[in-house]
CSV table of C-alpha atoms in Angstrom, one decimal:
chain,number,residue,atom,x,y,z
P,1,UNK,CA,-28.1,-10.9,-31.8
P,2,UNK,CA,-26.2,-13.6,-33.7
P,3,UNK,CA,-26.0,-17.1,-32.3
P,4,UNK,CA,-22.2,-17.0,-32.0
P,5,UNK,CA,-22.4,-13.7,-30.0
P,6,UNK,CA,-25.0,-15.1,-27.7
P,7,UNK,CA,-22.9,-18.2,-27.0
P,8,UNK,CA,-19.9,-16.1,-26.4
P,9,UNK,CA,-21.8,-13.9,-23.9
P,10,UNK,CA,-23.1,-17.0,-22.2
P,11,UNK,CA,-19.6,-18.4,-21.9
P,12,UNK,CA,-18.3,-15.2,-20.3
P,13,UNK,CA,-21.1,-15.3,-17.7
P,14,UNK,CA,-20.4,-18.9,-16.9
P,15,UNK,CA,-16.7,-18.2,-16.4
P,16,UNK,CA,-17.5,-15.2,-14.2
P,17,UNK,CA,-19.8,-17.3,-12.0
P,18,UNK,CA,-17.2,-20.1,-11.9
P,19,UNK,CA,-14.6,-17.7,-10.7
P,20,UNK,CA,-16.9,-16.2,-8.1
P,21,UNK,CA,-17.0,-12.9,-9.9
P,22,UNK,CA,-19.9,-10.7,-10.8
P,23,UNK,CA,-19.9,-8.0,-13.5
P,24,UNK,CA,-18.0,-4.8,-12.9
P,25,UNK,CA,-19.3,-2.0,-10.7
P,26,UNK,CA,-18.3,1.6,-10.2
P,27,UNK,CA,-19.0,4.6,-8.1
P,28,UNK,CA,-17.8,7.9,-6.8
P,29,UNK,CA,-15.9,8.9,-3.6
P,30,UNK,CA,-16.6,12.5,-2.6
P,31,UNK,CA,-16.5,15.1,0.2
P,32,UNK,CA,-20.2,15.3,1.2
P,33,UNK,CA,-20.2,18.9,2.5
P,34,UNK,CA,-23.9,19.0,3.5
P,35,UNK,CA,-23.8,15.4,4.7
P,36,UNK,CA,-27.0,14.4,2.9
P,37,UNK,CA,-25.5,11.2,1.4
P,38,UNK,CA,-26.0,12.5,-2.2
P,39,UNK,CA,-23.4,13.8,-4.6
P,40,UNK,CA,-24.8,17.2,-5.4
P,41,UNK,CA,-23.8,20.8,-6.0
P,42,UNK,CA,-20.9,22.0,-3.8
P,43,UNK,CA,-19.6,18.5,-3.1
P,44,UNK,CA,-16.0,17.7,-4.1
P,45,UNK,CA,-14.9,14.6,-5.9
P,46,UNK,CA,-11.9,13.0,-4.2
P,47,UNK,CA,-8.9,11.7,-6.3
P,48,UNK,CA,-6.7,8.8,-5.2
P,49,UNK,CA,-9.0,7.2,-2.6
P,50,UNK,CA,-8.7,3.5,-2.4
P,51,UNK,CA,-11.6,1.1,-2.8
P,52,UNK,CA,-11.5,-2.7,-2.4
P,53,UNK,CA,-13.6,-5.8,-2.9
P,54,UNK,CA,-11.5,-7.8,-0.4
P,55,UNK,CA,-8.9,-8.8,-2.9
P,56,UNK,CA,-8.3,-6.1,-5.5
P,57,UNK,CA,-7.6,-2.5,-4.5
P,58,UNK,CA,-8.3,0.4,-7.0
P,59,UNK,CA,-7.9,4.2,-6.7
P,60,UNK,CA,-10.4,6.9,-7.8
P,61,UNK,CA,-9.5,9.1,-10.7
P,62,UNK,CA,-9.7,12.9,-10.9
P,63,UNK,CA,-13.4,12.8,-11.0
P,64,UNK,CA,-13.6,10.6,-7.9
P,65,UNK,CA,-14.6,7.6,-9.9
P,66,UNK,CA,-13.5,4.0,-9.2
P,67,UNK,CA,-14.2,0.9,-11.2
P,68,UNK,CA,-13.8,-2.7,-9.9
P,69,UNK,CA,-15.6,-6.0,-9.8
P,70,UNK,CA,-17.4,-7.7,-7.0
P,71,UNK,CA,-16.3,-11.0,-5.5
P,72,UNK,CA,-18.8,-13.6,-4.4
P,73,UNK,CA,-20.0,-12.9,-0.8
P,74,UNK,CA,-17.4,-10.1,-0.3
P,75,UNK,CA,-18.3,-6.6,0.8
P,76,UNK,CA,-17.1,-3.6,-1.1
P,77,UNK,CA,-15.4,-1.0,1.1
P,78,UNK,CA,-13.3,2.1,1.2
P,79,UNK,CA,-9.9,2.5,2.7
P,80,UNK,CA,-10.5,5.5,5.0
P,81,UNK,CA,-8.1,8.3,4.1
P,82,UNK,CA,-6.4,10.6,6.5
P,83,UNK,CA,-8.6,13.6,7.4
P,84,UNK,CA,-11.9,12.1,6.3
P,85,UNK,CA,-14.4,9.7,7.8
P,86,UNK,CA,-17.4,7.8,6.6
P,87,UNK,CA,-20.9,8.4,8.2
P,88,UNK,CA,-21.3,6.8,11.6
P,89,UNK,CA,-24.0,4.5,12.8
P,90,UNK,CA,-25.8,5.2,16.1
P,91,UNK,CA,-23.3,2.8,17.7
P,92,UNK,CA,-20.4,4.8,16.3
P,93,UNK,CA,-19.4,2.1,13.8
P,94,UNK,CA,-18.3,3.6,10.4
P,95,UNK,CA,-20.5,2.9,7.4
P,96,UNK,CA,-17.6,2.5,5.0
P,97,UNK,CA,-18.9,-0.5,3.1
P,98,UNK,CA,-21.6,-2.1,1.1
P,99,UNK,CA,-22.6,-5.7,1.9
P,100,UNK,CA,-22.5,-8.2,-1.0
P,101,UNK,CA,-26.3,-8.5,-0.9
P,102,UNK,CA,-26.5,-4.8,-1.6
P,103,UNK,CA,-24.2,-5.1,-4.6
P,104,UNK,CA,-26.6,-7.3,-6.6
P,105,UNK,CA,-29.3,-4.5,-6.7
P,106,UNK,CA,-27.4,-2.0,-8.9
P,107,UNK,CA,-24.1,-1.3,-10.4
P,108,UNK,CA,-23.1,2.1,-9.0
P,109,UNK,CA,-22.1,2.7,-5.3
P,110,UNK,CA,-20.9,6.0,-4.0
P,111,UNK,CA,-18.9,6.6,-0.8
P,112,UNK,CA,-19.6,9.9,0.9
P,113,UNK,CA,-16.9,11.2,3.3
P,114,UNK,CA,-16.9,13.9,5.9
P,115,UNK,CA,-14.0,16.1,7.0
P,116,UNK,CA,-12.5,14.7,10.2
P,117,UNK,CA,-10.0,16.6,12.3
P,118,UNK,CA,-7.3,14.2,13.3
P,119,UNK,CA,-4.1,14.7,15.3
P,120,UNK,CA,-0.9,13.0,14.3
P,121,UNK,CA,-0.8,11.4,17.7
P,122,UNK,CA,-3.6,9.0,18.2
P,123,UNK,CA,-4.8,7.3,21.5
P,124,UNK,CA,-6.5,3.9,21.0
P,125,UNK,CA,-8.2,1.7,23.5
P,126,UNK,CA,-7.4,-2.0,22.7
P,127,UNK,CA,-10.0,-4.4,24.1
P,128,UNK,CA,-8.9,-8.0,24.3
P,129,UNK,CA,-11.7,-10.7,24.2
P,130,UNK,CA,-14.9,-9.2,25.8
P,131,UNK,CA,-16.3,-12.8,25.3
P,132,UNK,CA,-19.9,-11.8,26.0
P,133,UNK,CA,-22.5,-14.6,26.1
P,134,UNK,CA,-25.5,-13.3,28.0
P,135,UNK,CA,-26.7,-9.8,28.9
P,136,UNK,CA,-25.0,-10.1,32.4
P,137,UNK,CA,-21.7,-10.0,30.5
P,138,UNK,CA,-22.7,-6.8,28.8
P,139,UNK,CA,-23.4,-5.3,32.3
P,140,UNK,CA,-19.8,-6.2,33.2
P,141,UNK,CA,-18.4,-4.6,30.0
P,142,UNK,CA,-20.5,-1.5,30.9
P,143,UNK,CA,-18.8,-1.2,34.3
P,144,UNK,CA,-15.3,-2.3,33.3
P,145,UNK,CA,-14.9,-0.5,30.0
P,146,UNK,CA,-17.6,1.8,28.8
P,147,UNK,CA,-18.0,3.8,32.0
P,148,UNK,CA,-14.2,4.2,32.3
P,149,UNK,CA,-13.7,5.2,28.7
P,150,UNK,CA,-16.7,7.5,28.8
P,151,UNK,CA,-14.7,9.6,31.3
P,152,UNK,CA,-11.3,9.2,29.7
P,153,UNK,CA,-12.1,9.2,25.9
P,154,UNK,CA,-9.6,7.7,23.5
P,155,UNK,CA,-9.6,8.7,19.8
P,156,UNK,CA,-10.6,5.2,18.7
P,157,UNK,CA,-11.7,1.9,20.2
P,158,UNK,CA,-10.5,-1.4,18.7
P,159,UNK,CA,-11.9,-4.7,20.2
P,160,UNK,CA,-9.5,-7.5,19.3
P,161,UNK,CA,-12.1,-10.2,18.6
P,162,UNK,CA,-14.1,-12.8,20.5
P,163,UNK,CA,-16.7,-10.1,21.0
P,164,UNK,CA,-19.1,-13.0,21.7
P,165,UNK,CA,-18.9,-16.5,23.2
P,166,UNK,CA,-20.7,-18.0,20.1
P,167,UNK,CA,-23.9,-16.1,20.8
P,168,UNK,CA,-23.8,-13.8,17.8
P,169,UNK,CA,-27.0,-12.0,19.0
P,170,UNK,CA,-24.9,-10.3,21.6
P,171,UNK,CA,-23.2,-8.1,18.9
P,172,UNK,CA,-26.0,-5.6,19.1
P,173,UNK,CA,-26.0,-4.8,22.8
P,174,UNK,CA,-22.2,-4.9,22.9
P,175,UNK,CA,-21.9,-2.4,20.1
P,176,UNK,CA,-24.6,-0.2,21.7
P,177,UNK,CA,-22.6,-0.2,24.9
P,178,UNK,CA,-19.2,0.7,23.3
P,179,UNK,CA,-20.9,3.2,21.1
P,180,UNK,CA,-21.8,5.3,24.1
P,181,UNK,CA,-18.2,6.3,24.5
P,182,UNK,CA,-18.8,8.5,21.5
P,183,UNK,CA,-15.7,7.7,19.4
P,184,UNK,CA,-15.3,5.5,16.3
P,185,UNK,CA,-15.1,1.7,17.0
P,186,UNK,CA,-13.2,-0.6,14.6
P,187,UNK,CA,-14.1,-4.2,15.2
P,188,UNK,CA,-11.8,-7.3,14.8
P,189,UNK,CA,-13.4,-10.7,14.4
P,190,UNK,CA,-12.5,-13.7,16.6
P,191,UNK,CA,-13.0,-17.4,16.4
P,192,UNK,CA,-16.1,-17.2,18.7
P,193,UNK,CA,-17.7,-14.7,16.3
P,194,UNK,CA,-17.8,-17.0,13.3
P,195,UNK,CA,-20.6,-18.6,11.4
P,196,UNK,CA,-19.5,-22.3,11.6
P,197,UNK,CA,-21.1,-24.9,9.3
P,198,UNK,CA,-21.0,-22.7,6.1
P,199,UNK,CA,-20.1,-24.4,2.9
P,200,UNK,CA,-18.2,-21.3,1.6
P,201,UNK,CA,-15.2,-19.8,3.5
P,202,UNK,CA,-16.5,-16.4,2.4
P,203,UNK,CA,-19.6,-16.9,4.6
P,204,UNK,CA,-17.7,-17.6,7.8
P,205,UNK,CA,-18.2,-13.9,8.8
P,206,UNK,CA,-21.7,-13.1,7.4
P,207,UNK,CA,-23.3,-12.2,10.8
P,208,UNK,CA,-20.2,-10.2,11.8
P,209,UNK,CA,-20.4,-8.4,8.4
P,210,UNK,CA,-24.1,-7.6,8.9
P,211,UNK,CA,-23.3,-5.9,12.2
P,212,UNK,CA,-19.9,-4.3,11.6
P,213,UNK,CA,-18.9,-4.6,8.0
P,214,UNK,CA,-15.9,-6.4,6.4
P,215,UNK,CA,-13.9,-8.7,8.7
P,216,UNK,CA,-10.6,-7.4,7.2
P,217,UNK,CA,-9.9,-3.9,6.0
P,218,UNK,CA,-7.4,-1.0,6.3
P,219,UNK,CA,-7.6,2.7,7.3
P,220,UNK,CA,-5.6,5.8,7.9
P,221,UNK,CA,-6.0,7.9,11.0
P,222,UNK,CA,-3.8,10.8,11.9
P,223,UNK,CA,-0.3,10.0,10.8
P,224,UNK,CA,-0.9,6.3,11.0
P,225,UNK,CA,-1.7,3.3,8.8
P,226,UNK,CA,-3.8,0.5,10.4
P,227,UNK,CA,-4.7,-2.9,9.2
P,228,UNK,CA,-7.5,-5.1,10.6
P,229,UNK,CA,-7.3,-8.7,9.7
P,230,UNK,CA,-9.2,-12.0,10.0
P,231,UNK,CA,-7.0,-15.1,10.7
P,232,UNK,CA,-9.8,-17.3,12.0
P,233,UNK,CA,-10.0,-20.2,9.4
P,234,UNK,CA,-12.8,-22.8,9.9
P,235,UNK,CA,-11.8,-26.3,9.0
P,236,UNK,CA,-15.1,-28.0,9.9
P,237,UNK,CA,-18.4,-27.3,11.6
P,238,UNK,CA,-16.8,-26.4,14.9
P,239,UNK,CA,-13.0,-26.3,14.6
P,240,UNK,CA,-10.7,-23.7,13.2
P,241,UNK,CA,-7.0,-22.9,12.8
P,242,UNK,CA,-5.1,-19.6,12.6
P,243,UNK,CA,-4.6,-18.8,9.0
P,244,UNK,CA,-4.9,-15.9,6.5
P,245,UNK,CA,-6.8,-16.9,3.4
P,246,UNK,CA,-5.4,-16.1,-0.1
P,247,UNK,CA,-7.7,-13.3,-1.0
P,248,UNK,CA,-6.8,-11.6,2.2
P,249,UNK,CA,-3.1,-11.9,1.7
P,250,UNK,CA,-3.5,-10.5,-1.8
P,251,UNK,CA,-5.4,-7.5,-0.3
P,252,UNK,CA,-2.6,-7.0,2.3
P,253,UNK,CA,0.0,-7.1,-0.5
P,254,UNK,CA,-1.8,-4.4,-2.4
P,255,UNK,CA,-2.1,-2.2,0.8
P,256,UNK,CA,1.5,-2.5,1.8
P,257,UNK,CA,2.7,-1.7,-1.7
P,258,UNK,CA,0.5,1.3,-2.1
P,259,UNK,CA,1.4,2.8,1.3
P,260,UNK,CA,5.1,1.8,1.4
P,261,UNK,CA,6.4,5.3,0.4
P,262,UNK,CA,4.0,7.2,2.7
P,263,UNK,CA,4.5,5.4,6.0
P,264,UNK,CA,7.5,4.2,8.0
P,265,UNK,CA,5.4,1.8,10.1
P,266,UNK,CA,2.2,-0.1,10.2
P,267,UNK,CA,-0.1,-1.3,13.1
P,268,UNK,CA,-1.9,-4.5,12.6
P,269,UNK,CA,-4.9,-5.9,14.6
P,270,UNK,CA,-5.9,-9.6,14.4
P,271,UNK,CA,-7.4,-12.0,16.9
P,272,UNK,CA,-5.1,-15.1,16.9
P,273,UNK,CA,-1.5,-14.4,17.7
P,274,UNK,CA,1.0,-15.0,14.9
P,275,UNK,CA,2.7,-18.0,16.5
P,276,UNK,CA,-0.6,-19.8,16.2
P,277,UNK,CA,-1.1,-18.7,12.5
P,278,UNK,CA,0.1,-21.3,10.0
P,279,UNK,CA,1.2,-18.9,7.2
P,280,UNK,CA,2.8,-16.3,9.5
P,281,UNK,CA,6.0,-16.3,7.5
P,282,UNK,CA,4.2,-15.3,4.3
P,283,UNK,CA,2.4,-12.6,6.2
P,284,UNK,CA,5.5,-11.2,7.8
P,285,UNK,CA,7.2,-11.0,4.4
P,286,UNK,CA,4.4,-8.7,3.3
P,287,UNK,CA,5.4,-6.3,6.1
P,288,UNK,CA,8.9,-5.8,4.6
P,289,UNK,CA,8.1,-2.3,3.2
P,290,UNK,CA,7.8,-1.0,6.8
P,291,UNK,CA,10.6,-0.5,9.4
P,292,UNK,CA,8.3,-0.7,12.4
P,293,UNK,CA,5.5,-3.3,12.6
P,294,UNK,CA,3.3,-3.7,15.6
P,295,UNK,CA,0.7,-6.5,15.9
P,296,UNK,CA,-1.9,-6.5,18.6
P,297,UNK,CA,-3.8,-9.8,19.2
P,298,UNK,CA,-6.0,-11.4,21.8
P,299,UNK,CA,-7.3,-15.0,22.0
P,300,UNK,CA,-5.1,-16.5,24.8
P,301,UNK,CA,-6.6,-14.8,27.9
P,302,UNK,CA,-3.0,-14.1,28.9
P,303,UNK,CA,-0.8,-11.2,27.9
P,304,UNK,CA,2.8,-11.0,26.7
P,305,UNK,CA,5.2,-9.5,24.2
P,306,UNK,CA,6.8,-11.5,21.5
P,307,UNK,CA,9.1,-10.7,18.6
P,308,UNK,CA,9.5,-12.1,15.1
P,309,UNK,CA,12.9,-11.5,13.5
P,310,UNK,CA,13.3,-10.2,9.9
P,311,UNK,CA,16.3,-9.9,7.6
P,312,UNK,CA,17.8,-6.4,7.7
P,313,UNK,CA,14.7,-5.0,9.4
P,314,UNK,CA,13.7,-4.5,13.0
P,315,UNK,CA,11.8,-7.4,14.5
P,316,UNK,CA,8.0,-7.4,14.3
P,317,UNK,CA,6.6,-6.6,17.8
P,318,UNK,CA,3.5,-8.5,18.9
P,319,UNK,CA,1.4,-7.6,21.9
P,320,UNK,CA,-1.0,-10.3,23.0
P,321,UNK,CA,-3.4,-8.1,24.9
P,322,UNK,CA,-5.2,-10.3,27.4
P,323,UNK,CA,-9.0,-10.1,27.8
P,324,UNK,CA,-11.6,-7.7,29.1
P,325,UNK,CA,-13.4,-10.7,30.5
P,326,UNK,CA,-10.3,-12.0,32.2
P,327,UNK,CA,-10.8,-15.8,32.2
P,328,UNK,CA,-14.3,-16.0,30.6
P,329,UNK,CA,-16.0,-14.2,33.4
P,330,UNK,CA,-15.1,-17.1,35.8
P,331,UNK,CA,-15.0,-17.1,39.6
P,332,UNK,CA,-16.7,-15.4,42.5
P,333,UNK,CA,-18.3,-12.0,42.1
P,334,UNK,CA,-17.2,-8.8,43.8
P,335,UNK,CA,-19.4,-6.3,45.6
P,336,UNK,CA,-20.3,-4.7,42.3
P,337,UNK,CA,-21.5,-8.1,40.9
P,338,UNK,CA,-18.5,-8.5,38.5
P,339,UNK,CA,-16.6,-11.8,38.4
P,340,UNK,CA,-13.0,-11.6,39.6
P,341,UNK,CA,-12.1,-13.7,36.5
P,342,UNK,CA,-8.4,-13.2,36.7
P,343,UNK,CA,-6.6,-14.1,33.5
P,344,UNK,CA,-4.8,-17.4,33.4
P,345,UNK,CA,-1.4,-15.7,33.9
P,346,UNK,CA,-2.6,-13.8,37.0
P,347,UNK,CA,-3.3,-10.5,35.2
P,348,UNK,CA,-6.4,-8.7,36.5
P,349,UNK,CA,-9.1,-7.8,33.9
P,350,UNK,CA,-8.4,-4.6,31.9
P,351,UNK,CA,-7.5,-3.2,28.5
P,352,UNK,CA,-4.6,-1.5,26.8
P,353,UNK,CA,-3.9,2.0,25.5
P,354,UNK,CA,-1.9,2.4,22.3
P,355,UNK,CA,-0.6,5.9,21.8
P,356,UNK,CA,0.9,6.2,18.4
P,357,UNK,CA,2.1,8.2,15.5
P,358,UNK,CA,3.9,7.0,12.4
P,359,UNK,CA,7.4,6.8,13.7
P,360,UNK,CA,6.8,5.6,17.3
P,361,UNK,CA,4.2,4.2,19.7
P,362,UNK,CA,3.7,3.6,23.4
P,363,UNK,CA,1.7,0.8,25.1
P,364,UNK,CA,0.2,0.9,28.6
P,365,UNK,CA,-2.0,-1.4,30.5
P,366,UNK,CA,-5.1,-0.2,32.4
P,367,UNK,CA,-6.5,-2.4,35.1
P,368,UNK,CA,-10.3,-2.0,35.1
P,369,UNK,CA,-11.5,-0.3,38.3
P,370,UNK,CA,-7.9,0.8,39.3
P,371,UNK,CA,-5.8,3.9,38.7
P,372,UNK,CA,-3.5,3.8,35.6
P,373,UNK,CA,-0.6,3.7,38.1
P,374,UNK,CA,-1.5,0.2,39.2
P,375,UNK,CA,0.9,-1.8,37.1
P,376,UNK,CA,1.8,-4.8,39.3
P,377,UNK,CA,0.9,-7.2,42.1
P,378,UNK,CA,3.5,-7.7,44.8
P,379,UNK,CA,3.1,-10.9,46.7
P,380,UNK,CA,4.7,-11.7,50.1
P,381,UNK,CA,4.2,-14.5,52.5
P,382,UNK,CA,1.6,-13.9,55.2
P,383,UNK,CA,1.4,-16.2,58.3
P,384,UNK,CA,-2.2,-16.2,59.4
P,385,UNK,CA,-3.6,-17.1,62.8
P,386,UNK,CA,-7.3,-17.2,61.9
P,387,UNK,CA,-7.5,-18.3,58.3
P,388,UNK,CA,-4.7,-20.9,58.7
P,389,UNK,CA,-5.7,-22.8,55.5
P,390,UNK,CA,-4.1,-20.0,53.5
P,391,UNK,CA,-0.7,-20.6,55.0
P,392,UNK,CA,-0.1,-23.4,52.5
P,393,UNK,CA,0.5,-20.7,49.9
P,394,UNK,CA,3.5,-19.2,51.8
P,395,UNK,CA,6.9,-19.3,50.1
P,396,UNK,CA,10.1,-17.5,51.2
P,397,UNK,CA,9.9,-15.2,48.1
P,398,UNK,CA,8.8,-11.8,47.1
P,399,UNK,CA,6.9,-12.0,43.8
P,400,UNK,CA,6.2,-9.1,41.3
P,401,UNK,CA,3.6,-9.7,38.6
P,402,UNK,CA,4.2,-6.8,36.2
P,403,UNK,CA,1.2,-6.8,33.9
P,404,UNK,CA,2.8,-5.0,31.0
P,405,UNK,CA,6.2,-6.4,31.4
P,406,UNK,CA,8.3,-8.7,29.2
P,407,UNK,CA,11.7,-10.5,29.2
P,408,UNK,CA,13.4,-7.2,28.6
P,409,UNK,CA,11.9,-5.7,31.7
P,410,UNK,CA,14.2,-4.9,34.7
P,411,UNK,CA,12.6,-5.4,38.1
P,412,UNK,CA,14.2,-4.5,41.4
P,413,UNK,CA,13.2,-4.7,45.0
P,414,UNK,CA,14.3,-2.8,48.1
P,415,UNK,CA,13.6,-3.7,51.7
P,416,UNK,CA,15.0,-0.4,53.1
P,417,UNK,CA,14.3,2.1,50.3
P,418,UNK,CA,18.0,2.5,49.7
P,419,UNK,CA,19.6,-0.8,48.6
P,420,UNK,CA,18.1,-2.4,45.5
P,421,UNK,CA,18.4,-6.0,44.3
P,422,UNK,CA,17.5,-7.4,40.9
P,423,UNK,CA,14.6,-9.8,40.9
P,424,UNK,CA,14.8,-13.1,38.9
P,425,UNK,CA,12.6,-13.5,35.8
P,426,UNK,CA,10.5,-16.5,36.6
P,427,UNK,CA,8.1,-18.5,34.5
P,428,UNK,CA,5.6,-20.0,36.9
P,429,UNK,CA,2.0,-19.8,38.0
P,430,UNK,CA,1.1,-16.5,39.5
P,431,UNK,CA,0.6,-16.7,43.3
P,432,UNK,CA,-2.6,-14.6,43.2
P,433,UNK,CA,-4.1,-17.2,40.9
P,434,UNK,CA,-3.1,-20.0,43.2
P,435,UNK,CA,-4.9,-18.3,46.1
P,436,UNK,CA,-8.0,-17.6,44.0
P,437,UNK,CA,-8.2,-21.3,43.1
P,438,UNK,CA,-7.5,-22.5,46.7
P,439,UNK,CA,-10.4,-20.3,48.0
P,440,UNK,CA,-12.7,-21.9,45.3
P,441,UNK,CA,-11.6,-25.4,46.2
P,442,UNK,CA,-12.1,-24.8,49.9
P,443,UNK,CA,-15.7,-23.9,49.1
P,444,UNK,CA,-15.5,-20.3,50.1
P,445,UNK,CA,-17.7,-19.3,47.2
P,446,UNK,CA,-20.4,-21.9,47.7
P,447,UNK,CA,-23.9,-20.4,47.3
P,448,UNK,CA,-22.8,-18.0,44.6
P,449,UNK,CA,-24.0,-18.6,41.0
P,450,UNK,CA,-20.6,-18.7,39.2
P,451,UNK,CA,-18.5,-20.3,36.6
P,452,UNK,CA,-15.7,-22.3,38.2
P,453,UNK,CA,-12.1,-21.8,37.1
P,454,UNK,CA,-9.9,-24.9,36.4
P,455,UNK,CA,-6.7,-25.6,38.3
P,456,UNK,CA,-4.1,-23.0,37.2
P,457,UNK,CA,-1.2,-24.3,35.1
P,458,UNK,CA,-0.3,-21.4,32.8
P,459,UNK,CA,3.2,-20.0,33.4
P,460,UNK,CA,3.1,-16.3,33.4
P,461,UNK,CA,5.5,-14.4,31.1
P,462,UNK,CA,5.6,-11.3,33.3
P,463,UNK,CA,6.5,-12.7,36.7
P,464,UNK,CA,9.7,-12.0,38.8
P,465,UNK,CA,10.8,-13.1,42.3
P,466,UNK,CA,13.5,-12.8,44.9
P,467,UNK,CA,14.2,-15.1,47.8
P,468,UNK,CA,13.8,-13.3,51.1
P,469,UNK,CA,17.0,-13.3,53.1
P,470,UNK,CA,17.1,-15.2,56.4
P,471,UNK,CA,19.1,-12.3,57.7
P,472,UNK,CA,16.3,-9.8,57.2
P,473,UNK,CA,15.4,-8.4,60.6
P,474,UNK,CA,12.1,-9.3,62.2
P,475,UNK,CA,9.2,-6.9,62.1
P,476,UNK,CA,7.4,-4.7,59.5
P,477,UNK,CA,9.1,-3.8,56.3
P,478,UNK,CA,7.9,-1.5,53.5
P,479,UNK,CA,9.0,-3.3,50.4
P,480,UNK,CA,9.4,-1.2,47.3
P,481,UNK,CA,9.5,-2.7,43.8
P,482,UNK,CA,10.5,-0.6,40.7
P,483,UNK,CA,10.2,-1.5,37.1
P,484,UNK,CA,11.9,-0.1,34.0
P,485,UNK,CA,11.9,-1.2,30.4
P,486,UNK,CA,13.4,1.1,27.8
P,487,UNK,CA,12.3,-1.1,24.9
P,488,UNK,CA,8.7,-1.1,26.1
P,489,UNK,CA,8.9,2.5,27.5
P,490,UNK,CA,7.6,1.1,30.8
P,491,UNK,CA,8.4,2.6,34.2
P,492,UNK,CA,6.5,1.9,37.4
P,493,UNK,CA,6.9,1.6,41.1
P,494,UNK,CA,4.7,0.1,43.9
P,495,UNK,CA,5.0,-0.9,47.6
P,496,UNK,CA,3.9,-3.8,49.8
P,497,UNK,CA,4.2,-4.3,53.6
P,498,UNK,CA,5.9,-7.5,54.7
P,499,UNK,CA,5.8,-8.7,58.3
P,500,UNK,CA,8.6,-11.1,59.2
P,501,UNK,CA,7.9,-13.0,62.3
């Protein structure tokens, strides 16, 4: 080799390292008919399947071959196509990726796929912040989520981040629990799931990646396009902001362009809500190819709907989906040993179902341990003779805390089952939360090993009230509350007994 050629090769290598790039790699995507993980006789090469390094997105050719380059610390992964699925782990995570550490051992990486029967309509369980710290919390998840979904299986499970409470060792038992449901689980990363203190941004998710794969990716399922993102951006050894990094935005741009002609809508899952994400405008602009955009997030331990307007396109709909753990597993424990841990807007612990196909979707909230019909708390004053310390909570109002409601929701109340009155949308502290805190401050839970909740100040975004008429006759009344929201496709009714003295 001549000296000039050697120096040129050395220069190329230095430039690659400086740019965080390693030499090109390739591989094949194929239908693995005998599911042995080897491309052999009888297997079919798959054309047009997308593969990504976390920034670039390339498609396989007629022989199922892709070619791309690796990026420093980034996994290599496949965009799951409709009707196919990657091999599953024992915890029902999909092995659709190669970690960066694996990419340094060789230059060829194949992706076997199996046939997967998928309906156009897909039912997904969305799990806001499980926030597990110790094994006790996993026991709670078992009772509140895994056992319920094991009897009422969705097609997919998507936890919306904050899987842990900074204890990343909890990933394993959590995934073992959710894996028992027997359906694929697609994980979202949260701020409490990060590796803080890393010098490189690309290492913020190395423990998450080792357990679940890339922290942002896309996949097709049924007649749907899904996008899982990571907007947890560390700024020092402990703090973070909501932000999408540049490589990730480039990846999103490629995905939206490649699928723009195939899908009318897109469903996005991220941990931090858009209003707390610094470059949300840039992200929303990348959604322009789609008429309908749904974003599901967690993070706040409250739940609400919000909308982001777009020019000549329907608004982006965001669901902030509360928390499986309620408020960080705080408060007294019930008879089953599970903390009451009501969310900070008065919502009981639970999770959401997203039922979707390309052109439409429906969201419904499921209170853990209650029938699906339980969609609200109705609060009325109760004058007590024995537990008189509770009387301080009494107000001359009927309250309706509609867990899945929003500002577009119409809530009505009837005291006689015939005449209906509209209730006022009211942003205030949920009365159930006030009672919970009062009981705690009165020492009613002393002797229990518990995590105390702070004084409630969060104003609920799904609370309605009506002042009780002084002309209402004395005695017992069966109050009915009905709820309707055409925009959210929400309809519910419940009753409460009120005794006027």
